[in-house]
mmCIF file of C-alpha atoms in Angstrom:
data_model
loop_
_atom_site.group_PDB
_atom_site.id
_atom_site.type_symbol
_atom_site.label_atom_id
_atom_site.label_comp_id
_atom_site.label_asym_id
_atom_site.label_seq_id
_atom_site.Cartn_x
_atom_site.Cartn_y
_atom_site.Cartn_z
ATOM 1 C CA UNK F 220 92.225 -15.919 10.000
ATOM 2 C CA UNK F 221 91.106 -14.182 6.824
ATOM 3 C CA UNK F 222 92.248 -10.620 7.478
ATOM 4 C CA UNK F 223 94.341 -8.469 9.782
ATOM 5 C CA UNK F 224 91.053 -7.433 11.437
ATOM 6 C CA UNK F 225 90.929 -10.808 13.175
ATOM 7 C CA UNK F 226 94.493 -10.436 14.432
ATOM 8 C CA UNK F 227 93.689 -6.941 15.772
ATOM 9 C CA UNK F 228 90.559 -8.299 17.490
ATOM 10 C CA UNK F 229 92.590 -10.986 19.266
ATOM 11 C CA UNK F 230 94.990 -8.310 20.459
ATOM 12 C CA UNK F 231 92.164 -6.141 21.829
ATOM 13 C CA UNK F 232 90.256 -8.867 23.673
ATOM 14 C CA UNK F 233 93.503 -10.109 25.247
ATOM 15 C CA UNK F 234 94.397 -6.584 26.448
ATOM 16 C CA UNK F 235 97.510 -6.654 24.313
ATOM 17 C CA UNK F 236 98.966 -9.839 25.773
ATOM 18 C CA UNK F 237 98.519 -11.640 22.422
ATOM 19 C CA UNK F 238 100.104 -9.479 19.750
ATOM 20 C CA UNK F 239 100.932 -11.133 16.435
ATOM 21 C CA UNK F 240 103.159 -9.075 14.191
ATOM 22 C CA UNK F 241 103.717 -10.969 11.001
ATOM 23 C CA UNK F 242 103.142 -10.452 7.270
ATOM 24 C CA UNK F 243 99.976 -11.320 5.395
ATOM 25 C CA UNK F 244 99.959 -14.941 4.273
ATOM 26 C CA UNK F 245 101.516 -16.228 7.481
ATOM 27 C CA UNK F 246 99.170 -15.244 10.334
ATOM 28 C CA UNK F 247 96.205 -14.021 8.311
ATOM 29 C CA UNK F 248 94.877 -14.007 4.794
ATOM 30 C CA UNK F 249 94.166 -16.697 2.225
ATOM 31 C CA UNK F 250 97.285 -18.734 2.950
ATOM 32 C CA UNK F 251 96.696 -18.692 6.712
ATOM 33 C CA UNK F 252 93.274 -20.272 6.182
ATOM 34 C CA UNK F 253 94.850 -22.906 3.962
ATOM 35 C CA UNK F 254 97.495 -23.620 6.617
ATOM 36 C CA UNK F 255 94.850 -24.479 9.215
ATOM 37 C CA UNK F 256 92.737 -26.532 6.816
ATOM 38 C CA UNK F 257 95.844 -28.242 5.441
ATOM 39 C CA UNK F 258 96.783 -29.404 8.933
ATOM 40 C CA UNK F 259 93.276 -30.829 9.380
ATOM 41 C CA UNK F 260 93.392 -32.582 5.993
ATOM 42 C CA UNK F 261 96.829 -34.021 6.772
ATOM 43 C CA UNK F 262 95.572 -35.190 10.178
ATOM 44 C CA UNK F 263 92.721 -37.112 8.558
ATOM 45 C CA UNK F 264 94.995 -38.585 5.889
ATOM 46 C CA UNK F 265 97.370 -39.884 8.558
ATOM 47 C CA UNK F 266 94.497 -41.431 10.505
ATOM 48 C CA UNK F 267 93.134 -42.894 7.288
ATOM 49 C CA UNK F 268 96.409 -44.691 6.619
ATOM 50 C CA UNK F 269 96.703 -45.857 10.230
ATOM 51 C CA UNK F 270 93.187 -47.365 10.202
ATOM 52 C CA UNK F 271 93.465 -48.933 6.758
ATOM 53 C CA UNK F 272 92.450 -52.588 6.813
ATOM 54 C CA UNK F 273 90.616 -52.436 10.160
ATOM 55 C CA UNK F 274 87.567 -54.681 9.838
ATOM 56 C CA UNK F 275 86.269 -54.984 13.415
ATOM 57 C CA UNK F 276 86.731 -53.470 16.876
ATOM 58 C CA UNK F 277 88.953 -56.375 17.932
ATOM 59 C CA UNK F 278 91.687 -55.160 15.611
ATOM 60 C CA UNK F 279 94.542 -53.492 17.560
ATOM 61 C CA UNK F 280 94.342 -50.309 15.435
ATOM 62 C CA UNK F 281 90.579 -49.948 15.889
ATOM 63 C CA UNK F 282 91.206 -47.894 19.041
ATOM 64 C CA UNK F 283 92.809 -45.208 16.873
ATOM 65 C CA UNK F 284 89.348 -44.513 15.473
ATOM 66 C CA UNK F 285 87.251 -44.890 18.617
ATOM 67 C CA UNK F 286 89.666 -43.732 21.311
ATOM 68 C CA UNK F 287 92.825 -41.768 22.123
ATOM 69 C CA UNK F 288 90.898 -38.495 21.782
ATOM 70 C CA UNK F 289 93.320 -36.311 23.732
ATOM 71 C CA UNK F 290 96.470 -37.589 21.933
ATOM 72 C CA UNK F 291 94.736 -37.108 18.579
ATOM 73 C CA UNK F 292 93.737 -33.549 19.477
ATOM 74 C CA UNK F 293 97.270 -32.752 20.586
ATOM 75 C CA UNK F 294 98.612 -34.253 17.354
ATOM 76 C CA UNK F 295 96.358 -31.951 15.321
ATOM 77 C CA UNK F 296 97.525 -28.918 17.314
ATOM 78 C CA UNK F 297 101.132 -29.850 16.573
ATOM 79 C CA UNK F 298 100.360 -30.209 12.868
ATOM 80 C CA UNK F 299 98.619 -26.818 12.884
ATOM 81 C CA UNK F 300 101.616 -25.192 14.578
ATOM 82 C CA UNK F 301 104.086 -26.831 12.188
ATOM 83 C CA UNK F 302 102.060 -25.683 9.175
ATOM 84 C CA UNK F 303 103.017 -22.078 9.966
ATOM 85 C CA UNK F 304 106.690 -22.998 9.538
ATOM 86 C CA UNK F 305 106.132 -24.157 5.947
ATOM 87 C CA UNK F 306 107.095 -21.533 3.325
ATOM 88 C CA UNK F 307 104.323 -19.615 1.561
ATOM 89 C CA UNK F 308 105.351 -21.042 -1.794
ATOM 90 C CA UNK F 309 104.095 -24.480 -0.822
ATOM 91 C CA UNK F 310 100.651 -23.179 0.125
ATOM 92 C CA UNK F 311 100.407 -21.065 -3.025
ATOM 93 C CA UNK F 312 100.725 -24.310 -5.016
ATOM 94 C CA UNK F 313 98.549 -26.273 -2.564
ATOM 95 C CA UNK F 314 95.699 -23.736 -2.614
ATOM 96 C CA UNK F 315 95.617 -23.402 -6.409
ATOM 97 C CA UNK F 316 95.796 -27.065 -7.330
ATOM 98 C CA UNK F 317 95.504 -29.580 -4.484
ATOM 99 C CA UNK F 318 92.829 -27.863 -2.355
ATOM 100 C CA UNK F 319 90.904 -26.713 -5.423
ATOM 101 C CA UNK F 320 90.792 -30.258 -6.834
ATOM 102 C CA UNK F 321 89.850 -31.775 -3.465
ATOM 103 C CA UNK F 322 87.052 -29.244 -2.998
ATOM 104 C CA UNK F 323 85.709 -30.050 -6.474
ATOM 105 C CA UNK F 324 85.643 -33.777 -5.665
ATOM 106 C CA UNK F 325 83.816 -33.115 -2.388
ATOM 107 C CA UNK F 326 81.326 -30.913 -4.228
ATOM 108 C CA UNK F 327 80.524 -33.755 -6.628
ATOM 109 C CA UNK F 328 80.044 -36.163 -3.709
ATOM 110 C CA UNK F 329 77.753 -33.594 -2.103
ATOM 111 C CA UNK F 330 75.617 -33.430 -5.248
ATOM 112 C CA UNK F 331 75.330 -37.217 -5.452
ATOM 113 C CA UNK F 332 74.140 -37.275 -1.848
ATOM 114 C CA UNK F 333 71.613 -34.523 -2.546
ATOM 115 C CA UNK F 334 70.030 -36.533 -5.357
ATOM 116 C CA UNK F 335 70.102 -39.619 -3.132
ATOM 117 C CA UNK F 336 68.445 -37.631 -0.319
ATOM 118 C CA UNK F 337 65.671 -36.458 -2.653
ATOM 119 C CA UNK F 338 64.937 -40.029 -3.732
ATOM 120 C CA UNK F 339 65.072 -41.455 -0.203
ATOM 121 C CA UNK F 340 62.782 -38.799 1.241
ATOM 122 C CA UNK F 341 60.143 -39.116 -1.456
ATOM 123 C CA UNK F 342 60.287 -42.914 -1.593
ATOM 124 C CA UNK F 343 60.094 -43.077 2.201
ATOM 125 C CA UNK F 344 56.811 -41.157 2.198
ATOM 126 C CA UNK F 345 55.447 -43.317 -0.641
ATOM 127 C CA UNK F 346 56.380 -46.576 1.097
ATOM 128 C CA UNK F 347 54.804 -45.513 4.405
ATOM 129 C CA UNK F 348 51.681 -44.393 2.600
ATOM 130 C CA UNK F 349 51.413 -47.763 0.830
ATOM 131 C CA UNK F 350 52.096 -49.716 4.030
ATOM 132 C CA UNK F 351 49.816 -47.802 6.400
ATOM 133 C CA UNK F 352 47.323 -46.288 3.922
ATOM 134 C CA UNK F 353 47.419 -43.237 6.177
ATOM 135 C CA UNK F 354 46.635 -39.979 4.410
ATOM 136 C CA UNK F 355 49.242 -38.158 6.495
ATOM 137 C CA UNK F 356 52.094 -39.456 4.341
ATOM 138 C CA UNK F 357 50.272 -38.633 1.121
ATOM 139 C CA UNK F 358 49.543 -35.122 2.342
ATOM 140 C CA UNK F 359 53.137 -34.642 3.465
ATOM 141 C CA UNK F 360 54.361 -35.680 0.034
ATOM 142 C CA UNK F 361 51.940 -33.328 -1.730
ATOM 143 C CA UNK F 362 52.641 -30.428 0.653
ATOM 144 C CA UNK F 363 56.393 -30.901 0.313
ATOM 145 C CA UNK F 364 56.177 -30.943 -3.475
ATOM 146 C CA UNK F 365 54.021 -27.802 -3.552
ATOM 147 C CA UNK F 366 56.397 -26.067 -1.129
ATOM 148 C CA UNK F 367 59.459 -26.897 -3.221
ATOM 149 C CA UNK F 368 57.908 -25.646 -6.445
ATOM 150 C CA UNK F 369 56.592 -22.542 -4.676
ATOM 151 C CA UNK F 370 60.119 -21.800 -3.478
ATOM 152 C CA UNK F 371 61.449 -22.395 -6.986
ATOM 153 C CA UNK F 372 58.854 -20.005 -8.462
ATOM 154 C CA UNK F 373 59.400 -17.330 -5.797
ATOM 155 C CA UNK F 374 63.182 -17.362 -6.158
ATOM 156 C CA UNK F 375 62.931 -17.207 -9.952
ATOM 157 C CA UNK F 376 60.649 -14.156 -9.728
ATOM 158 C CA UNK F 377 62.998 -12.483 -7.254
ATOM 159 C CA UNK F 378 65.936 -13.165 -9.571
ATOM 160 C CA UNK F 379 64.197 -11.554 -12.533
ATOM 161 C CA UNK F 380 63.009 -8.536 -10.520
ATOM 162 C CA UNK F 381 66.298 -7.669 -8.816
ATOM 163 C CA UNK F 382 69.128 -9.132 -10.900
ATOM 164 C CA UNK F 383 67.946 -9.062 -14.532
ATOM 165 C CA UNK F 384 67.915 -5.358 -15.418
ATOM 166 C CA UNK F 385 68.922 -4.070 -18.831
ATOM 167 C CA UNK F 386 72.596 -4.640 -19.465
ATOM 168 C CA UNK F 387 72.791 -7.664 -17.142
ATOM 169 C CA UNK F 388 72.891 -10.248 -19.908
ATOM 170 C CA UNK F 389 74.909 -12.769 -17.922
ATOM 171 C CA UNK F 390 72.402 -12.759 -15.070
ATOM 172 C CA UNK F 391 69.497 -13.090 -17.489
ATOM 173 C CA UNK F 392 71.211 -16.087 -19.079
ATOM 174 C CA UNK F 393 71.760 -17.769 -15.708
ATOM 175 C CA UNK F 394 68.170 -17.239 -14.559
ATOM 176 C CA UNK F 395 66.532 -18.285 -17.821
ATOM 177 C CA UNK F 396 68.739 -21.343 -18.247
ATOM 178 C CA UNK F 397 67.951 -22.538 -14.739
ATOM 179 C CA UNK F 398 64.216 -21.898 -15.138
ATOM 180 C CA UNK F 399 64.007 -23.857 -18.396
ATOM 181 C CA UNK F 400 66.245 -26.658 -17.133
ATOM 182 C CA UNK F 401 64.049 -27.146 -14.047
ATOM 183 C CA UNK F 402 60.934 -27.287 -16.234
ATOM 184 C CA UNK F 403 62.551 -29.863 -18.518
ATOM 185 C CA UNK F 404 63.672 -31.980 -15.542
ATOM 186 C CA UNK F 405 60.163 -31.877 -14.059
ATOM 187 C CA UNK F 406 58.588 -32.973 -17.353
ATOM 188 C CA UNK F 407 61.090 -35.821 -17.705
ATOM 189 C CA UNK F 408 60.360 -37.032 -14.155
ATOM 190 C CA UNK F 409 56.700 -37.718 -15.035
ATOM 191 C CA UNK F 410 57.285 -38.992 -18.570
ATOM 192 C CA UNK F 411 55.559 -42.368 -19.120
ATOM 193 C CA UNK F 412 58.786 -44.167 -20.095
ATOM 194 C CA UNK F 413 60.588 -42.834 -17.021
ATOM 195 C CA UNK F 414 57.665 -43.788 -14.804
ATOM 196 C CA UNK F 415 57.679 -47.270 -16.306
ATOM 197 C CA UNK F 416 61.405 -47.706 -15.564
ATOM 198 C CA UNK F 417 61.118 -46.208 -12.073
ATOM 199 C CA UNK F 418 57.575 -46.063 -10.771
ATOM 200 C CA UNK F 419 58.571 -44.019 -7.707
ATOM 201 C CA UNK F 420 60.132 -41.150 -9.634
ATOM 202 C CA UNK F 421 58.030 -38.024 -9.819
ATOM 203 C CA UNK F 422 57.587 -34.363 -9.054
ATOM 204 C CA UNK F 423 58.578 -34.693 -5.388
ATOM 205 C CA UNK F 424 62.229 -35.401 -6.181
ATOM 206 C CA UNK F 425 62.228 -32.991 -9.119
ATOM 207 C CA UNK F 426 60.836 -30.243 -6.893
ATOM 208 C CA UNK F 427 63.599 -30.647 -4.309
ATOM 209 C CA UNK F 428 66.318 -30.642 -6.940
ATOM 210 C CA UNK F 429 64.780 -27.638 -8.724
ATOM 211 C CA UNK F 430 64.500 -25.654 -5.491
ATOM 212 C CA UNK F 431 68.128 -26.400 -4.576
ATOM 213 C CA UNK F 432 69.426 -25.499 -8.052
ATOM 214 C CA UNK F 433 67.454 -22.247 -8.014
ATOM 215 C CA UNK F 434 68.760 -21.439 -4.529
ATOM 216 C CA UNK F 435 72.302 -21.800 -5.847
ATOM 217 C CA UNK F 436 71.553 -19.404 -8.709
ATOM 218 C CA UNK F 437 69.948 -16.870 -6.363
ATOM 219 C CA UNK F 438 72.844 -17.150 -3.931
ATOM 220 C CA UNK F 439 75.338 -16.670 -6.760
ATOM 221 C CA UNK F 440 73.588 -13.560 -8.083
ATOM 222 C CA UNK F 441 73.080 -12.053 -4.617
ATOM 223 C CA UNK F 442 76.745 -12.665 -3.803
ATOM 224 C CA UNK F 443 78.190 -11.386 -7.062
ATOM 225 C CA UNK F 444 80.512 -8.372 -6.801
ATOM 226 C CA UNK F 445 78.693 -5.052 -7.333
ATOM 227 C CA UNK F 446 79.213 -3.192 -10.572
ATOM 228 C CA UNK F 447 80.902 0.200 -10.786
ATOM 229 C CA UNK F 448 78.490 2.772 -12.270
ATOM 230 C CA UNK F 449 81.279 5.347 -12.423
ATOM 231 C CA UNK F 450 83.012 3.095 -14.958
ATOM 232 C CA UNK F 451 79.854 2.639 -16.994
ATOM 233 C CA UNK F 452 79.115 -0.826 -15.589
ATOM 234 C CA UNK F 453 75.452 -1.737 -14.944
ATOM 235 C CA UNK F 454 74.364 -2.390 -11.356
ATOM 236 C CA UNK F 455 73.371 -6.062 -11.607
ATOM 237 C CA UNK F 456 73.386 -6.710 -7.869
ATOM 238 C CA UNK F 457 71.423 -3.992 -6.046
ATOM 239 C CA UNK F 458 71.614 -6.040 -2.838
ATOM 240 C CA UNK F 459 75.384 -5.562 -2.590
ATOM 241 C CA UNK F 460 74.934 -2.149 -0.993
ATOM 242 C CA UNK F 461 72.134 -3.131 1.389
ATOM 243 C CA UNK F 462 73.371 -4.130 4.842
ATOM 244 C CA UNK F 463 70.136 -5.971 5.668
ATOM 245 C CA UNK F 464 70.220 -8.029 2.479
ATOM 246 C CA UNK F 465 73.902 -8.859 2.987
ATOM 247 C CA UNK F 466 73.261 -9.936 6.574
ATOM 248 C CA UNK F 467 70.281 -12.100 5.574
ATOM 249 C CA UNK F 468 72.174 -13.819 2.768
ATOM 250 C CA UNK F 469 75.195 -14.300 5.038
ATOM 251 C CA UNK F 470 73.091 -15.952 7.768
ATOM 252 C CA UNK F 471 71.116 -18.140 5.352
ATOM 253 C CA UNK F 472 74.268 -19.046 3.453
ATOM 254 C CA UNK F 473 76.170 -19.895 6.625
ATOM 255 C CA UNK F 474 73.423 -22.152 8.005
ATOM 256 C CA UNK F 475 72.899 -23.841 4.650
ATOM 257 C CA UNK F 476 76.633 -24.323 4.127
ATOM 258 C CA UNK F 477 77.214 -25.757 7.595
ATOM 259 C CA UNK F 478 74.209 -28.060 7.265
ATOM 260 C CA UNK F 479 75.267 -29.241 3.820
ATOM 261 C CA UNK F 480 78.826 -29.949 4.971
ATOM 262 C CA UNK F 481 77.681 -31.835 8.078
ATOM 263 C CA UNK F 482 75.170 -33.912 6.111
ATOM 264 C CA UNK F 483 77.614 -34.600 3.290
ATOM 265 C CA UNK F 484 80.534 -35.616 5.481
ATOM 266 C CA UNK F 485 78.596 -37.928 7.790
ATOM 267 C CA UNK F 486 76.494 -39.557 5.074
ATOM 268 C CA UNK F 487 79.303 -39.835 2.530
ATOM 269 C CA UNK F 488 81.571 -41.395 5.125
ATOM 270 C CA UNK F 489 78.980 -44.047 6.018
ATOM 271 C CA UNK F 490 77.356 -44.564 2.618
ATOM 272 C CA UNK F 491 80.751 -44.636 0.964
ATOM 273 C CA UNK F 492 80.849 -48.343 1.712
ATOM 274 C CA UNK F 493 78.343 -48.847 -1.099
ATOM 275 C CA UNK F 494 80.592 -46.935 -3.490
ATOM 276 C CA UNK F 495 83.772 -48.883 -2.750
ATOM 277 C CA UNK F 496 82.385 -52.371 -2.068
ATOM 278 C CA UNK F 497 83.955 -54.253 -4.926
ATOM 279 C CA UNK F 498 86.498 -56.855 -3.968
ATOM 280 C CA UNK F 499 87.776 -55.573 -0.664
ATOM 281 C CA UNK F 500 88.067 -57.454 2.582
ATOM 282 C CA UNK F 501 85.585 -55.038 4.081
ATOM 283 C CA UNK F 502 82.911 -56.079 1.611
ATOM 284 C CA UNK F 503 83.246 -59.723 2.544
ATOM 285 C CA UNK F 504 82.921 -58.950 6.220
ATOM 286 C CA UNK F 505 80.029 -56.564 5.720
ATOM 287 C CA UNK F 506 78.227 -59.082 3.567
ATOM 288 C CA UNK F 507 78.632 -61.822 6.179
ATOM 289 C CA UNK F 508 78.023 -59.971 9.415
ATOM 290 C CA UNK F 509 76.471 -56.561 8.931
ATOM 291 C CA UNK F 510 74.101 -56.974 6.035
ATOM 292 C CA UNK F 511 70.442 -56.100 6.165
ATOM 293 C CA UNK F 512 68.180 -57.579 8.814
ATOM 294 C CA UNK F 513 66.586 -60.907 7.865
ATOM 295 C CA UNK F 514 62.895 -61.688 8.152
ATOM 296 C CA UNK F 515 63.257 -62.890 11.753
ATOM 297 C CA UNK F 516 64.166 -59.362 12.873
ATOM 298 C CA UNK F 517 67.645 -60.419 14.006
ATOM 299 C CA UNK F 518 70.901 -59.351 12.411
ATOM 300 C CA UNK F 519 73.245 -61.917 10.921
ATOM 301 C CA UNK F 520 75.616 -61.379 13.851
ATOM 302 C CA UNK F 521 72.812 -62.226 16.300
ATOM 303 C CA UNK F 522 71.818 -65.314 14.299
ATOM 304 C CA UNK F 523 75.449 -66.421 14.252
ATOM 305 C CA UNK F 524 75.653 -66.032 18.045
ATOM 306 C CA UNK F 525 72.459 -68.036 18.548
ATOM 307 C CA UNK F 526 73.716 -70.755 16.205
ATOM 308 C CA UNK F 527 76.998 -70.994 18.150
ATOM 309 C CA UNK F 528 75.134 -71.305 21.457
ATOM 310 C CA UNK F 529 72.888 -74.053 20.029
ATOM 311 C CA UNK F 530 75.906 -75.916 18.643
ATOM 312 C CA UNK F 531 77.694 -75.748 22.018
ATOM 313 C CA UNK F 532 74.533 -76.867 23.833
ATOM 314 C CA UNK F 533 74.198 -79.885 21.530
ATOM 315 C CA UNK F 534 77.848 -80.813 21.971
ATOM 316 C CA UNK F 535 78.788 -80.191 18.341
ATOM 317 C CA UNK F 536 81.253 -77.469 19.369
ATOM 318 C CA UNK F 537 83.412 -76.994 22.472
ATOM 319 C CA UNK F 538 82.532 -74.331 25.019
ATOM 320 C CA UNK F 539 85.589 -72.318 23.947
ATOM 321 C CA UNK F 540 83.720 -71.369 20.781
ATOM 322 C CA UNK F 541 81.722 -68.912 22.906
ATOM 323 C CA UNK F 542 84.810 -67.190 24.302
ATOM 324 C CA UNK F 543 84.523 -64.172 22.028
ATOM 325 C CA UNK F 544 80.861 -63.706 22.946
ATOM 326 C CA UNK F 545 81.484 -64.037 26.661
ATOM 327 C CA UNK F 546 84.443 -61.635 26.551
ATOM 328 C CA UNK F 547 82.293 -58.899 25.087
ATOM 329 C CA UNK F 548 80.179 -58.855 28.277
ATOM 330 C CA UNK F 549 77.446 -56.699 26.756
ATOM 331 C CA UNK F 550 76.004 -55.529 23.455
ATOM 332 C CA UNK F 551 77.515 -52.033 23.600
ATOM 333 C CA UNK F 552 80.198 -52.917 21.039
ATOM 334 C CA UNK F 553 78.296 -53.048 17.763
ATOM 335 C CA UNK F 554 81.479 -53.402 15.708
ATOM 336 C CA UNK F 555 82.833 -56.583 17.273
ATOM 337 C CA UNK F 556 81.733 -58.640 14.286
ATOM 338 C CA UNK F 557 82.400 -55.935 11.707
ATOM 339 C CA UNK F 558 82.821 -52.169 11.450
ATOM 340 C CA UNK F 559 79.752 -50.103 10.620
ATOM 341 C CA UNK F 560 81.639 -47.999 8.057
ATOM 342 C CA UNK F 561 85.012 -47.945 6.344
ATOM 343 C CA UNK F 562 87.387 -45.993 8.601
ATOM 344 C CA UNK F 563 89.775 -45.016 5.825
ATOM 345 C CA UNK F 564 87.017 -43.717 3.563
ATOM 346 C CA UNK F 565 85.611 -41.793 6.536
ATOM 347 C CA UNK F 566 88.879 -39.861 6.914
ATOM 348 C CA UNK F 567 89.255 -39.320 3.172
ATOM 349 C CA UNK F 568 85.832 -37.643 3.083
ATOM 350 C CA UNK F 569 86.721 -35.338 5.980
ATOM 351 C CA UNK F 570 90.057 -34.541 4.320
ATOM 352 C CA UNK F 571 88.206 -33.391 1.203
ATOM 353 C CA UNK F 572 85.678 -31.519 3.367
ATOM 354 C CA UNK F 573 88.523 -29.531 4.970
ATOM 355 C CA UNK F 574 89.716 -28.512 1.503
ATOM 356 C CA UNK F 575 86.161 -27.499 0.575
ATOM 357 C CA UNK F 576 85.823 -25.377 3.722
ATOM 358 C CA UNK F 577 89.131 -23.671 2.883
ATOM 359 C CA UNK F 578 87.776 -22.780 -0.551
ATOM 360 C CA UNK F 579 84.564 -21.396 0.961
ATOM 361 C CA UNK F 580 86.359 -19.282 3.546
ATOM 362 C CA UNK F 581 88.715 -17.840 0.950
ATOM 363 C CA UNK F 582 86.021 -17.279 -1.701
ATOM 364 C CA UNK F 583 87.818 -19.868 -3.823
ATOM 365 C CA UNK F 584 91.164 -18.107 -3.381
ATOM 366 C CA UNK F 585 89.696 -14.654 -4.026
ATOM 367 C CA UNK F 586 90.191 -12.980 -0.623
ATOM 368 C CA UNK F 587 91.712 -9.522 -0.468
ATOM 369 C CA UNK F 588 93.633 -8.834 2.726
ATOM 370 C CA UNK F 589 92.511 -5.211 2.612
ATOM 371 C CA UNK F 590 88.909 -6.151 3.396
ATOM 372 C CA UNK F 591 87.809 -5.528 6.973
ATOM 373 C CA UNK F 592 85.011 -8.096 6.809
ATOM 374 C CA UNK F 593 84.973 -11.104 4.519
ATOM 375 C CA UNK F 594 81.643 -12.028 2.911
ATOM 376 C CA UNK F 595 81.723 -15.684 1.904
ATOM 377 C CA UNK F 596 80.778 -16.096 -1.760
ATOM 378 C CA UNK F 597 81.472 -12.490 -2.831
ATOM 379 C CA UNK F 598 83.716 -13.119 -5.842
ATOM 380 C CA UNK F 599 83.380 -13.937 -9.524
ATOM 381 C CA UNK F 600 84.969 -17.340 -8.903
ATOM 382 C CA UNK F 601 82.406 -18.169 -6.212
ATOM 383 C CA UNK F 602 79.596 -17.099 -8.556
ATOM 384 C CA UNK F 603 80.741 -19.478 -11.274
ATOM 385 C CA UNK F 604 81.277 -22.319 -8.804
ATOM 386 C CA UNK F 605 77.660 -22.029 -7.625
ATOM 387 C CA UNK F 606 76.274 -21.734 -11.156
ATOM 388 C CA UNK F 607 78.203 -24.752 -12.423
ATOM 389 C CA UNK F 608 77.158 -26.666 -9.307
ATOM 390 C CA UNK F 609 73.490 -25.977 -10.044
ATOM 391 C CA UNK F 610 73.950 -27.223 -13.613
ATOM 392 C CA UNK F 611 75.717 -30.377 -12.434
ATOM 393 C CA UNK F 612 72.954 -31.015 -9.903
ATOM 394 C CA UNK F 613 70.294 -30.903 -12.605
ATOM 395 C CA UNK F 614 72.405 -33.048 -14.938
ATOM 396 C CA UNK F 615 72.979 -35.712 -12.271
ATOM 397 C CA UNK F 616 69.289 -35.899 -11.453
ATOM 398 C CA UNK F 617 68.374 -36.038 -15.147
ATOM 399 C CA UNK F 618 70.800 -38.905 -15.639
ATOM 400 C CA UNK F 619 69.263 -40.779 -12.709
ATOM 401 C CA UNK F 620 65.924 -40.521 -14.529
ATOM 402 C CA UNK F 621 67.018 -41.599 -18.003
ATOM 403 C CA UNK F 622 69.785 -44.039 -17.039
ATOM 404 C CA UNK F 623 67.406 -47.022 -16.544
ATOM 405 C CA UNK F 624 66.074 -46.369 -20.067
ATOM 406 C CA UNK F 625 69.465 -45.858 -21.707
ATOM 407 C CA UNK F 626 71.046 -48.840 -19.920
ATOM 408 C CA UNK F 627 68.154 -51.263 -19.338
ATOM 409 C CA UNK F 628 70.410 -54.300 -18.786
ATOM 410 C CA UNK F 629 72.059 -52.770 -15.738
ATOM 411 C CA UNK F 630 70.573 -53.091 -12.281
ATOM 412 C CA UNK F 631 69.601 -49.740 -10.749
ATOM 413 C CA UNK F 632 68.721 -49.288 -7.097
#
């Protein structure tokens, strides 16, 4: 979808039966990518509105989320086809403002989840070590921390060796700023006052965040456009002309990007309940039926079912009170007493993810239709997006460390 090369490839593999003759921006190019991703975003927005207010699987509209797969797929195909009938002017505005803003929001959510993942992973190892007193968990925690800081050190050295030659002041600034920021964050994580406020904070989380931030800097520098020596510009990205280096960065970047998007969408969609549980009907239901497991090992829904059966057996309630339980027939429906996640928020997250993917595929609206092969991340805009993302990641983690000290009266979990 990015260039005419893709259209020509379709024509060749179909022996000429599929021949698309249309201008750039309609069938290929930046706007064509936005058309496909726009249809996917619109599809999720529509489903989000249709499932708004659904609190359990007994609701009539719950089947829109957990069924009707073929009609929903056909509906998306129709939206994708109709998107190509929309004038280019709409998508020029959409790509510059709407998709860009949505991608930025998704990127922030992704960073929050990364910090949350670092805490959960480290605290999980600490809790299992304290519960079992098995050295395996302690060794895993130590090995993981050493690995993260080794990766951080190795990538920093590589950055200085290959991307910080004379005349590359911007690259030197990026590398040095990241190196110092990671050191500061690591020192803060083991500061006595921080440890007193959060005893489980430490170098394990700081190492993961530092390694990720440094990866973003390395990826930005390796994907920066090559300089033009004939114009007197310094060559600050010697990897740009190496096919092997480009292929390696493309493969690593693709796997990392796909993994990050999959993790962010699924976890943000489910964990989003914690972000929006304020005064909604969903919160009340979740608090009554799907809260954490009590000490007996049974969920609240199971305890409620047992209580109903005991009340019917004692004659306090009529037998009809068990009608809902008997109609279920089995335990396969785990959302009969309450949904496991907010359906509307689920679709909002995937809508934003589609906008983020559109930005990635178009190098943040920097694709040239003359290119035969598109390298994701090869633009000045993409470089700055990655650099700013690394800074935001370090800032968010730093705030998570100092927030309990700055705001001691607030509950942090």
